[in-house]
Amino acid sequence: MKIGLHDAEKEYLKNKSFPNYALMKISAWHKAQGDTVEWWNPLYKYDKVYSSKVFDFTPTNPYLPDDVIRGGTGYHDIPMDKMLPSEIDDMFPDYSIYPDCDYAIGYITRGCPNNCRWCVVPRKEGQIKAYRTWQGLVRQDTDKLILMDNNILACKYGIEQLKSLIGSG
């Protein structure tokens, strides 16, 4: 299959420097299935196109195909609790689609116990819970790691993971 990926922020924010974690996992899963994965181009035909949008102020590309698979908190027309299927979410991210990214990213915890009126995290991810170990996020080609947790200090697991990072290099 030929897969097209669309990173709405990469398209809109020309100097965007952060990778889209969901698209990296989707890419990894499709490549593991033997599929061809590339950045979406409106002039080409794809078997599947995935579009991810983090911010609600990012415009939606009007040229995306009607059957595009949309995801991310920036899309308001999809269910808030729509998550990646576990077989995709469990993939190690494909960093090759963001060649300038010289660090690992990921989450140790998901969710948040707070219910700030402006935040979608509790509605989308639920209460805070253990998600991954920091060791499972590390890349072999860098010693840099960016944790994207929403509220890592709100649970004992997150604190234990941070303590185990001390002295790890």
Short mmCIF file of N, CA and C in Angstrom, two decimals:
data_model
loop_
_atom_site.label_atom_id
_atom_site.label_comp_id
_atom_site.label_asym_id
_atom_site.label_seq_id
_atom_site.Cartn_x
_atom_site.Cartn_y
_atom_site.Cartn_z
N MET A 1 0.83 -1.18 0.00
CA MET A 1 0.00 0.00 0.00
C MET A 1 0.87 1.25 0.00
N LYS A 2 0.34 2.29 -0.57
CA LYS A 2 1.02 3.58 -0.57
C LYS A 2 0.31 4.49 0.42
N ILE A 3 1.06 4.96 1.43
CA ILE A 3 0.52 5.74 2.54
C ILE A 3 1.03 7.17 2.45
N GLY A 4 0.12 8.12 2.60
CA GLY A 4 0.47 9.53 2.65
C GLY A 4 0.27 10.09 4.05
N LEU A 5 1.24 10.81 4.55
CA LEU A 5 1.15 11.44 5.87
C LEU A 5 1.04 12.94 5.70
N HIS A 6 0.15 13.55 6.50
CA HIS A 6 -0.02 15.00 6.45
C HIS A 6 0.12 15.55 7.86
N ASP A 7 1.13 16.34 8.08
CA ASP A 7 1.38 17.01 9.35
C ASP A 7 0.88 18.45 9.18
N ALA A 8 -0.29 18.74 9.71
CA ALA A 8 -0.92 20.05 9.50
C ALA A 8 -0.04 21.20 10.01
N GLU A 9 0.60 21.01 11.13
CA GLU A 9 1.45 22.08 11.67
C GLU A 9 2.71 22.26 10.82
N LYS A 10 3.28 21.17 10.32
CA LYS A 10 4.47 21.28 9.47
C LYS A 10 4.14 22.09 8.22
N GLU A 11 2.92 21.90 7.71
CA GLU A 11 2.48 22.62 6.52
C GLU A 11 2.20 24.09 6.84
N TYR A 12 1.58 24.35 7.99
CA TYR A 12 1.14 25.69 8.35
C TYR A 12 2.23 26.54 9.00
N LEU A 13 2.95 25.94 9.94
CA LEU A 13 4.02 26.65 10.65
C LEU A 13 5.33 26.33 9.95
N LYS A 14 5.71 27.13 9.03
CA LYS A 14 6.85 26.83 8.14
C LYS A 14 8.14 26.54 8.90
N ASN A 15 8.32 27.11 10.07
CA ASN A 15 9.53 26.88 10.86
C ASN A 15 9.31 25.89 11.99
N LYS A 16 8.30 25.05 11.85
CA LYS A 16 7.99 24.07 12.90
C LYS A 16 9.21 23.19 13.17
N SER A 17 9.52 23.01 14.43
CA SER A 17 10.69 22.21 14.77
C SER A 17 10.35 20.97 15.59
N PHE A 18 9.08 20.72 15.84
CA PHE A 18 8.73 19.55 16.64
C PHE A 18 8.06 18.49 15.77
N PRO A 19 8.42 17.22 15.97
CA PRO A 19 7.82 16.16 15.17
C PRO A 19 6.43 15.77 15.69
N ASN A 20 5.64 15.16 14.83
CA ASN A 20 4.31 14.68 15.21
C ASN A 20 4.44 13.22 15.63
N TYR A 21 4.27 12.98 16.93
CA TYR A 21 4.48 11.66 17.52
C TYR A 21 3.55 10.61 16.93
N ALA A 22 2.29 10.94 16.75
CA ALA A 22 1.33 9.98 16.20
C ALA A 22 1.71 9.59 14.77
N LEU A 23 2.08 10.55 13.95
CA LEU A 23 2.46 10.23 12.57
C LEU A 23 3.72 9.36 12.53
N MET A 24 4.63 9.57 13.47
CA MET A 24 5.84 8.73 13.52
C MET A 24 5.48 7.29 13.85
N LYS A 25 4.51 7.09 14.72
CA LYS A 25 4.08 5.73 15.06
C LYS A 25 3.30 5.09 13.91
N ILE A 26 2.44 5.88 13.26
CA ILE A 26 1.70 5.38 12.10
C ILE A 26 2.67 4.97 11.00
N SER A 27 3.68 5.79 10.75
CA SER A 27 4.70 5.47 9.75
C SER A 27 5.41 4.17 10.10
N ALA A 28 5.82 4.03 11.34
CA ALA A 28 6.53 2.81 11.77
C ALA A 28 5.66 1.57 11.56
N TRP A 29 4.39 1.67 11.91
CA TRP A 29 3.49 0.52 11.77
C TRP A 29 3.32 0.14 10.30
N HIS A 30 3.07 1.12 9.45
CA HIS A 30 2.88 0.82 8.03
C HIS A 30 4.15 0.28 7.39
N LYS A 31 5.29 0.82 7.75
CA LYS A 31 6.54 0.29 7.19
C LYS A 31 6.76 -1.15 7.64
N ALA A 32 6.37 -1.48 8.88
CA ALA A 32 6.49 -2.85 9.38
C ALA A 32 5.58 -3.80 8.59
N GLN A 33 4.50 -3.27 8.01
CA GLN A 33 3.59 -4.07 7.19
C GLN A 33 4.08 -4.18 5.75
N GLY A 34 5.19 -3.49 5.43
CA GLY A 34 5.73 -3.52 4.08
C GLY A 34 5.18 -2.42 3.18
N ASP A 35 4.45 -1.47 3.75
CA ASP A 35 3.88 -0.38 2.98
C ASP A 35 4.91 0.70 2.68
N THR A 36 4.65 1.48 1.65
CA THR A 36 5.45 2.65 1.31
C THR A 36 4.82 3.85 2.00
N VAL A 37 5.64 4.61 2.70
CA VAL A 37 5.15 5.78 3.46
C VAL A 37 5.90 7.01 2.99
N GLU A 38 5.15 8.09 2.71
CA GLU A 38 5.76 9.35 2.32
C GLU A 38 4.87 10.49 2.76
N TRP A 39 5.42 11.71 2.70
CA TRP A 39 4.61 12.88 3.01
C TRP A 39 3.57 13.06 1.91
N TRP A 40 2.36 13.33 2.31
CA TRP A 40 1.24 13.50 1.39
C TRP A 40 1.50 14.63 0.40
N ASN A 41 1.19 14.36 -0.83
CA ASN A 41 1.28 15.35 -1.90
C ASN A 41 -0.07 15.32 -2.62
N PRO A 42 -0.76 16.44 -2.73
CA PRO A 42 -2.09 16.44 -3.33
C PRO A 42 -2.11 16.00 -4.80
N LEU A 43 -0.96 15.94 -5.43
CA LEU A 43 -0.91 15.53 -6.84
C LEU A 43 -0.80 14.01 -7.01
N TYR A 44 -0.56 13.28 -5.91
CA TYR A 44 -0.38 11.84 -5.98
C TYR A 44 -1.58 11.10 -5.44
N LYS A 45 -1.70 9.84 -5.82
CA LYS A 45 -2.78 8.97 -5.35
C LYS A 45 -2.22 8.06 -4.26
N TYR A 46 -2.98 7.92 -3.17
CA TYR A 46 -2.58 7.08 -2.04
C TYR A 46 -3.69 6.09 -1.71
N ASP A 47 -3.30 4.97 -1.13
CA ASP A 47 -4.29 4.01 -0.64
C ASP A 47 -4.92 4.51 0.66
N LYS A 48 -4.10 5.19 1.48
CA LYS A 48 -4.58 5.79 2.73
C LYS A 48 -3.80 7.07 2.97
N VAL A 49 -4.52 8.06 3.51
CA VAL A 49 -3.87 9.31 3.91
C VAL A 49 -4.26 9.57 5.36
N TYR A 50 -3.26 9.89 6.17
CA TYR A 50 -3.47 10.24 7.57
C TYR A 50 -3.11 11.71 7.74
N SER A 51 -3.98 12.46 8.41
CA SER A 51 -3.68 13.86 8.73
C SER A 51 -3.76 14.03 10.24
N SER A 52 -2.76 14.65 10.81
CA SER A 52 -2.74 14.91 12.24
C SER A 52 -2.58 16.40 12.48
N LYS A 53 -3.37 16.89 13.41
CA LYS A 53 -3.37 18.32 13.73
C LYS A 53 -3.40 18.46 15.24
N VAL A 54 -2.41 19.14 15.80
CA VAL A 54 -2.29 19.31 17.24
C VAL A 54 -3.08 20.51 17.74
N PHE A 55 -3.00 21.61 17.01
CA PHE A 55 -3.60 22.87 17.48
C PHE A 55 -4.89 23.18 16.72
N ASP A 56 -5.87 23.70 17.45
CA ASP A 56 -7.15 24.01 16.80
C ASP A 56 -7.07 25.26 15.93
N PHE A 57 -6.04 26.08 16.08
CA PHE A 57 -5.90 27.26 15.22
C PHE A 57 -5.24 26.92 13.88
N THR A 58 -4.71 25.72 13.75
CA THR A 58 -4.08 25.31 12.49
C THR A 58 -5.19 25.04 11.47
N PRO A 59 -5.12 25.68 10.32
CA PRO A 59 -6.19 25.46 9.33
C PRO A 59 -6.16 24.04 8.77
N THR A 60 -7.32 23.59 8.34
CA THR A 60 -7.44 22.29 7.69
C THR A 60 -7.18 22.47 6.20
N ASN A 61 -6.34 21.65 5.64
CA ASN A 61 -6.02 21.74 4.23
C ASN A 61 -7.25 21.32 3.41
N PRO A 62 -7.77 22.21 2.57
CA PRO A 62 -8.99 21.88 1.81
C PRO A 62 -8.76 20.84 0.72
N TYR A 63 -7.52 20.52 0.41
CA TYR A 63 -7.23 19.58 -0.67
C TYR A 63 -7.05 18.15 -0.17
N LEU A 64 -7.14 17.94 1.14
CA LEU A 64 -7.04 16.58 1.66
C LEU A 64 -8.19 15.75 1.08
N PRO A 65 -7.95 14.48 0.80
CA PRO A 65 -9.03 13.66 0.22
C PRO A 65 -10.18 13.47 1.22
N ASP A 66 -11.36 13.18 0.69
CA ASP A 66 -12.54 13.00 1.53
C ASP A 66 -12.38 11.85 2.53
N ASP A 67 -11.63 10.82 2.16
CA ASP A 67 -11.49 9.65 3.02
C ASP A 67 -10.25 9.72 3.92
N VAL A 68 -9.67 10.92 4.10
CA VAL A 68 -8.50 11.08 4.96
C VAL A 68 -8.84 10.62 6.38
N ILE A 69 -7.89 10.00 7.03
CA ILE A 69 -8.04 9.59 8.43
C ILE A 69 -7.46 10.70 9.27
N ARG A 70 -8.32 11.38 10.00
CA ARG A 70 -7.91 12.55 10.80
C ARG A 70 -7.72 12.16 12.26
N GLY A 71 -6.75 12.82 12.89
CA GLY A 71 -6.52 12.59 14.30
C GLY A 71 -5.81 13.78 14.93
N GLY A 72 -5.90 13.85 16.23
CA GLY A 72 -5.25 14.92 16.98
C GLY A 72 -6.24 15.89 17.56
N THR A 73 -5.81 16.59 18.60
CA THR A 73 -6.69 17.51 19.32
C THR A 73 -7.07 18.73 18.49
N GLY A 74 -6.39 18.99 17.40
CA GLY A 74 -6.72 20.13 16.56
C GLY A 74 -7.96 19.93 15.71
N TYR A 75 -8.36 18.68 15.53
CA TYR A 75 -9.59 18.39 14.78
C TYR A 75 -10.74 18.28 15.76
N HIS A 76 -11.71 19.16 15.62
CA HIS A 76 -12.86 19.16 16.52
C HIS A 76 -13.99 18.26 16.05
N ASP A 77 -13.91 17.78 14.81
CA ASP A 77 -15.00 16.98 14.27
C ASP A 77 -14.79 15.48 14.44
N ILE A 78 -13.83 15.09 15.28
CA ILE A 78 -13.63 13.68 15.58
C ILE A 78 -13.88 13.46 17.07
N PRO A 79 -14.27 12.25 17.46
CA PRO A 79 -14.51 12.01 18.89
C PRO A 79 -13.27 12.31 19.73
N MET A 80 -13.49 12.94 20.88
CA MET A 80 -12.39 13.35 21.75
C MET A 80 -11.60 12.14 22.25
N ASP A 81 -12.25 10.99 22.39
CA ASP A 81 -11.56 9.82 22.94
C ASP A 81 -10.96 8.92 21.86
N LYS A 82 -10.93 9.37 20.61
CA LYS A 82 -10.34 8.58 19.53
C LYS A 82 -8.83 8.53 19.73
N MET A 83 -8.31 7.34 19.88
CA MET A 83 -6.89 7.13 20.12
C MET A 83 -6.32 6.21 19.03
N LEU A 84 -5.01 6.16 18.93
CA LEU A 84 -4.39 5.21 18.01
C LEU A 84 -4.69 3.80 18.49
N PRO A 85 -4.94 2.87 17.58
CA PRO A 85 -5.09 1.47 17.99
C PRO A 85 -3.81 1.01 18.70
N SER A 86 -3.93 0.11 19.65
CA SER A 86 -2.77 -0.29 20.46
C SER A 86 -1.63 -0.84 19.62
N GLU A 87 -1.94 -1.56 18.52
CA GLU A 87 -0.86 -2.11 17.70
C GLU A 87 -0.03 -1.01 17.04
N ILE A 88 -0.62 0.16 16.82
CA ILE A 88 0.13 1.30 16.29
C ILE A 88 0.77 2.08 17.43
N ASP A 89 0.01 2.31 18.49
CA ASP A 89 0.53 3.08 19.62
C ASP A 89 1.74 2.41 20.27
N ASP A 90 1.82 1.09 20.20
CA ASP A 90 2.94 0.37 20.81
C ASP A 90 4.21 0.38 19.96
N MET A 91 4.15 0.93 18.75
CA MET A 91 5.32 0.98 17.87
C MET A 91 6.34 2.01 18.37
N PHE A 92 7.61 1.71 18.14
CA PHE A 92 8.65 2.69 18.38
C PHE A 92 8.56 3.69 17.23
N PRO A 93 8.58 4.99 17.50
CA PRO A 93 8.39 6.00 16.45
C PRO A 93 9.43 5.91 15.33
N ASP A 94 8.98 6.23 14.13
CA ASP A 94 9.85 6.28 12.96
C ASP A 94 10.43 7.69 12.86
N TYR A 95 11.62 7.86 13.38
CA TYR A 95 12.27 9.17 13.37
C TYR A 95 12.79 9.56 12.00
N SER A 96 12.84 8.62 11.07
CA SER A 96 13.38 8.93 9.73
C SER A 96 12.50 9.93 8.98
N ILE A 97 11.24 10.06 9.35
CA ILE A 97 10.38 11.02 8.63
C ILE A 97 10.64 12.46 9.08
N TYR A 98 11.36 12.62 10.16
CA TYR A 98 11.79 13.95 10.64
C TYR A 98 13.32 13.91 10.78
N PRO A 99 14.06 13.96 9.69
CA PRO A 99 15.51 13.77 9.74
C PRO A 99 16.26 14.81 10.59
N ASP A 100 15.67 15.97 10.82
CA ASP A 100 16.34 16.99 11.64
C ASP A 100 16.12 16.78 13.14
N CYS A 101 15.30 15.85 13.49
CA CYS A 101 15.03 15.57 14.91
C CYS A 101 16.18 14.74 15.48
N ASP A 102 16.95 15.34 16.38
CA ASP A 102 18.11 14.64 16.95
C ASP A 102 17.89 14.26 18.41
N TYR A 103 16.64 14.06 18.78
CA TYR A 103 16.29 13.69 20.15
C TYR A 103 15.13 12.70 20.13
N ALA A 104 14.97 12.01 21.23
CA ALA A 104 13.83 11.11 21.40
C ALA A 104 12.70 11.88 22.07
N ILE A 105 11.46 11.50 21.77
CA ILE A 105 10.31 12.10 22.42
C ILE A 105 9.37 11.00 22.89
N GLY A 106 8.52 11.34 23.82
CA GLY A 106 7.52 10.37 24.24
C GLY A 106 6.89 10.75 25.56
N TYR A 107 6.03 9.86 26.01
CA TYR A 107 5.28 10.04 27.24
C TYR A 107 5.59 8.90 28.20
N ILE A 108 5.72 9.22 29.46
CA ILE A 108 5.84 8.22 30.52
C ILE A 108 4.46 7.98 31.14
N THR A 109 3.68 9.06 31.21
CA THR A 109 2.32 8.98 31.73
C THR A 109 1.38 9.58 30.69
N ARG A 110 0.12 9.22 30.78
CA ARG A 110 -0.92 9.85 29.94
C ARG A 110 -2.04 10.29 30.87
N GLY A 111 -2.77 11.31 30.46
CA GLY A 111 -3.89 11.80 31.24
C GLY A 111 -3.48 12.87 32.24
N CYS A 112 -4.48 13.33 32.99
CA CYS A 112 -4.25 14.38 33.98
C CYS A 112 -5.40 14.36 34.98
N PRO A 113 -5.09 14.55 36.28
CA PRO A 113 -6.15 14.56 37.28
C PRO A 113 -6.89 15.89 37.38
N ASN A 114 -6.32 16.93 36.79
CA ASN A 114 -6.95 18.26 36.85
C ASN A 114 -8.03 18.35 35.76
N ASN A 115 -8.92 19.25 35.95
CA ASN A 115 -9.96 19.47 34.95
C ASN A 115 -10.02 20.96 34.61
N CYS A 116 -8.91 21.47 34.15
CA CYS A 116 -8.86 22.88 33.77
C CYS A 116 -9.87 23.11 32.64
N ARG A 117 -10.62 24.17 32.73
CA ARG A 117 -11.71 24.40 31.79
C ARG A 117 -11.25 24.53 30.35
N TRP A 118 -10.01 24.92 30.12
CA TRP A 118 -9.49 25.14 28.77
C TRP A 118 -8.76 23.93 28.19
N CYS A 119 -8.59 22.87 28.99
CA CYS A 119 -7.74 21.75 28.58
C CYS A 119 -8.55 20.53 28.15
N VAL A 120 -8.14 19.89 27.06
CA VAL A 120 -8.83 18.70 26.55
C VAL A 120 -8.24 17.40 27.08
N VAL A 121 -7.10 17.45 27.75
CA VAL A 121 -6.40 16.22 28.14
C VAL A 121 -7.26 15.29 28.99
N PRO A 122 -7.90 15.73 30.07
CA PRO A 122 -8.69 14.79 30.85
C PRO A 122 -9.84 14.16 30.06
N ARG A 123 -10.45 14.94 29.16
CA ARG A 123 -11.53 14.39 28.34
C ARG A 123 -11.00 13.40 27.31
N LYS A 124 -9.84 13.67 26.78
CA LYS A 124 -9.27 12.81 25.73
C LYS A 124 -8.57 11.58 26.31
N GLU A 125 -7.79 11.76 27.38
CA GLU A 125 -6.95 10.69 27.88
C GLU A 125 -7.39 10.13 29.23
N GLY A 126 -8.31 10.81 29.90
CA GLY A 126 -8.76 10.33 31.20
C GLY A 126 -7.83 10.75 32.33
N GLN A 127 -7.99 10.08 33.44
CA GLN A 127 -7.15 10.35 34.61
C GLN A 127 -5.72 9.91 34.36
N ILE A 128 -4.79 10.45 35.11
CA ILE A 128 -3.38 10.14 34.90
C ILE A 128 -3.11 8.66 35.20
N LYS A 129 -2.24 8.08 34.36
CA LYS A 129 -1.91 6.66 34.50
C LYS A 129 -0.53 6.40 33.90
N ALA A 130 0.07 5.29 34.33
CA ALA A 130 1.35 4.87 33.77
C ALA A 130 1.17 4.55 32.30
N TYR A 131 2.17 4.86 31.50
CA TYR A 131 2.08 4.64 30.05
C TYR A 131 3.29 3.89 29.51
N ARG A 132 4.48 4.41 29.70
CA ARG A 132 5.72 3.80 29.22
C ARG A 132 6.82 4.01 30.26
N THR A 133 7.91 3.28 30.08
CA THR A 133 9.11 3.55 30.86
C THR A 133 9.98 4.49 30.03
N TRP A 134 10.81 5.27 30.69
CA TRP A 134 11.68 6.17 29.92
C TRP A 134 12.67 5.36 29.08
N GLN A 135 13.06 4.16 29.56
CA GLN A 135 13.99 3.33 28.81
C GLN A 135 13.40 2.91 27.46
N GLY A 136 12.08 2.76 27.40
CA GLY A 136 11.42 2.39 26.16
C GLY A 136 11.30 3.53 25.16
N LEU A 137 11.64 4.73 25.57
CA LEU A 137 11.57 5.90 24.70
C LEU A 137 12.91 6.26 24.09
N VAL A 138 13.98 5.79 24.69
CA VAL A 138 15.33 6.20 24.33
C VAL A 138 15.73 5.71 22.94
N ARG A 139 16.36 6.60 22.18
CA ARG A 139 16.96 6.25 20.89
C ARG A 139 18.42 5.88 21.13
N GLN A 140 18.93 4.99 20.30
CA GLN A 140 20.32 4.57 20.45
C GLN A 140 21.31 5.59 19.88
N ASP A 141 20.83 6.50 19.03
CA ASP A 141 21.73 7.43 18.36
C ASP A 141 21.80 8.81 19.02
N THR A 142 21.20 8.96 20.19
CA THR A 142 21.24 10.26 20.89
C THR A 142 21.04 10.05 22.38
N ASP A 143 21.55 10.99 23.16
CA ASP A 143 21.31 10.94 24.60
C ASP A 143 20.29 11.99 25.02
N LYS A 144 19.58 12.55 24.06
CA LYS A 144 18.57 13.58 24.34
C LYS A 144 17.18 12.95 24.38
N LEU A 145 16.41 13.34 25.38
CA LEU A 145 15.05 12.84 25.54
C LEU A 145 14.15 13.98 25.98
N ILE A 146 13.05 14.17 25.25
CA ILE A 146 12.06 15.17 25.63
C ILE A 146 10.80 14.43 26.03
N LEU A 147 10.40 14.65 27.27
CA LEU A 147 9.16 14.05 27.77
C LEU A 147 8.02 15.03 27.52
N MET A 148 6.93 14.54 26.97
CA MET A 148 5.81 15.39 26.60
C MET A 148 4.61 15.22 27.53
N ASP A 149 4.84 14.62 28.68
CA ASP A 149 3.76 14.36 29.62
C ASP A 149 3.02 15.64 29.99
N ASN A 150 1.73 15.48 30.22
CA ASN A 150 0.89 16.61 30.59
C ASN A 150 1.04 16.98 32.06
N ASN A 151 1.23 15.98 32.91
CA ASN A 151 1.33 16.24 34.34
C ASN A 151 2.07 15.08 35.01
N ILE A 152 3.32 14.90 34.66
CA ILE A 152 4.12 13.76 35.10
C ILE A 152 4.26 13.67 36.63
N LEU A 153 4.20 14.80 37.31
CA LEU A 153 4.39 14.81 38.76
C LEU A 153 3.10 14.49 39.53
N ALA A 154 2.02 14.25 38.81
CA ALA A 154 0.74 14.02 39.47
C ALA A 154 0.52 12.55 39.85
N CYS A 155 1.49 11.68 39.57
CA CYS A 155 1.31 10.28 39.98
C CYS A 155 2.66 9.70 40.41
N LYS A 156 2.57 8.75 41.29
CA LYS A 156 3.76 8.13 41.86
C LYS A 156 4.63 7.48 40.77
N TYR A 157 4.00 6.86 39.79
CA TYR A 157 4.74 6.22 38.70
C TYR A 157 5.63 7.22 37.96
N GLY A 158 5.08 8.39 37.63
CA GLY A 158 5.85 9.41 36.93
C GLY A 158 7.05 9.86 37.74
N ILE A 159 6.85 10.07 39.03
CA ILE A 159 7.94 10.49 39.91
C ILE A 159 9.01 9.41 39.99
N GLU A 160 8.59 8.14 40.10
CA GLU A 160 9.55 7.03 40.15
C GLU A 160 10.37 6.96 38.86
N GLN A 161 9.73 7.16 37.72
CA GLN A 161 10.43 7.15 36.45
C GLN A 161 11.46 8.29 36.38
N LEU A 162 11.08 9.47 36.84
CA LEU A 162 12.01 10.59 36.83
C LEU A 162 13.20 10.32 37.75
N LYS A 163 12.95 9.74 38.92
CA LYS A 163 14.05 9.40 39.82
C LYS A 163 15.00 8.40 39.18
N SER A 164 14.46 7.45 38.42
CA SER A 164 15.32 6.45 37.80
C SER A 164 16.14 7.03 36.64
N LEU A 165 15.77 8.20 36.16
CA LEU A 165 16.55 8.89 35.12
C LEU A 165 17.84 9.48 35.68
N ILE A 166 17.84 9.79 36.96
CA ILE A 166 19.00 10.44 37.59
C ILE A 166 20.24 9.56 37.42
N GLY A 167 21.28 10.14 36.88
CA GLY A 167 22.53 9.42 36.70
C GLY A 167 22.55 8.47 35.51
N SER A 168 21.50 8.46 34.69
CA SER A 168 21.43 7.51 33.57
C SER A 168 22.24 7.95 32.36
N GLY A 169 22.61 9.23 32.34
CA GLY A 169 23.36 9.72 31.17
C GLY A 169 22.41 10.19 30.08
#
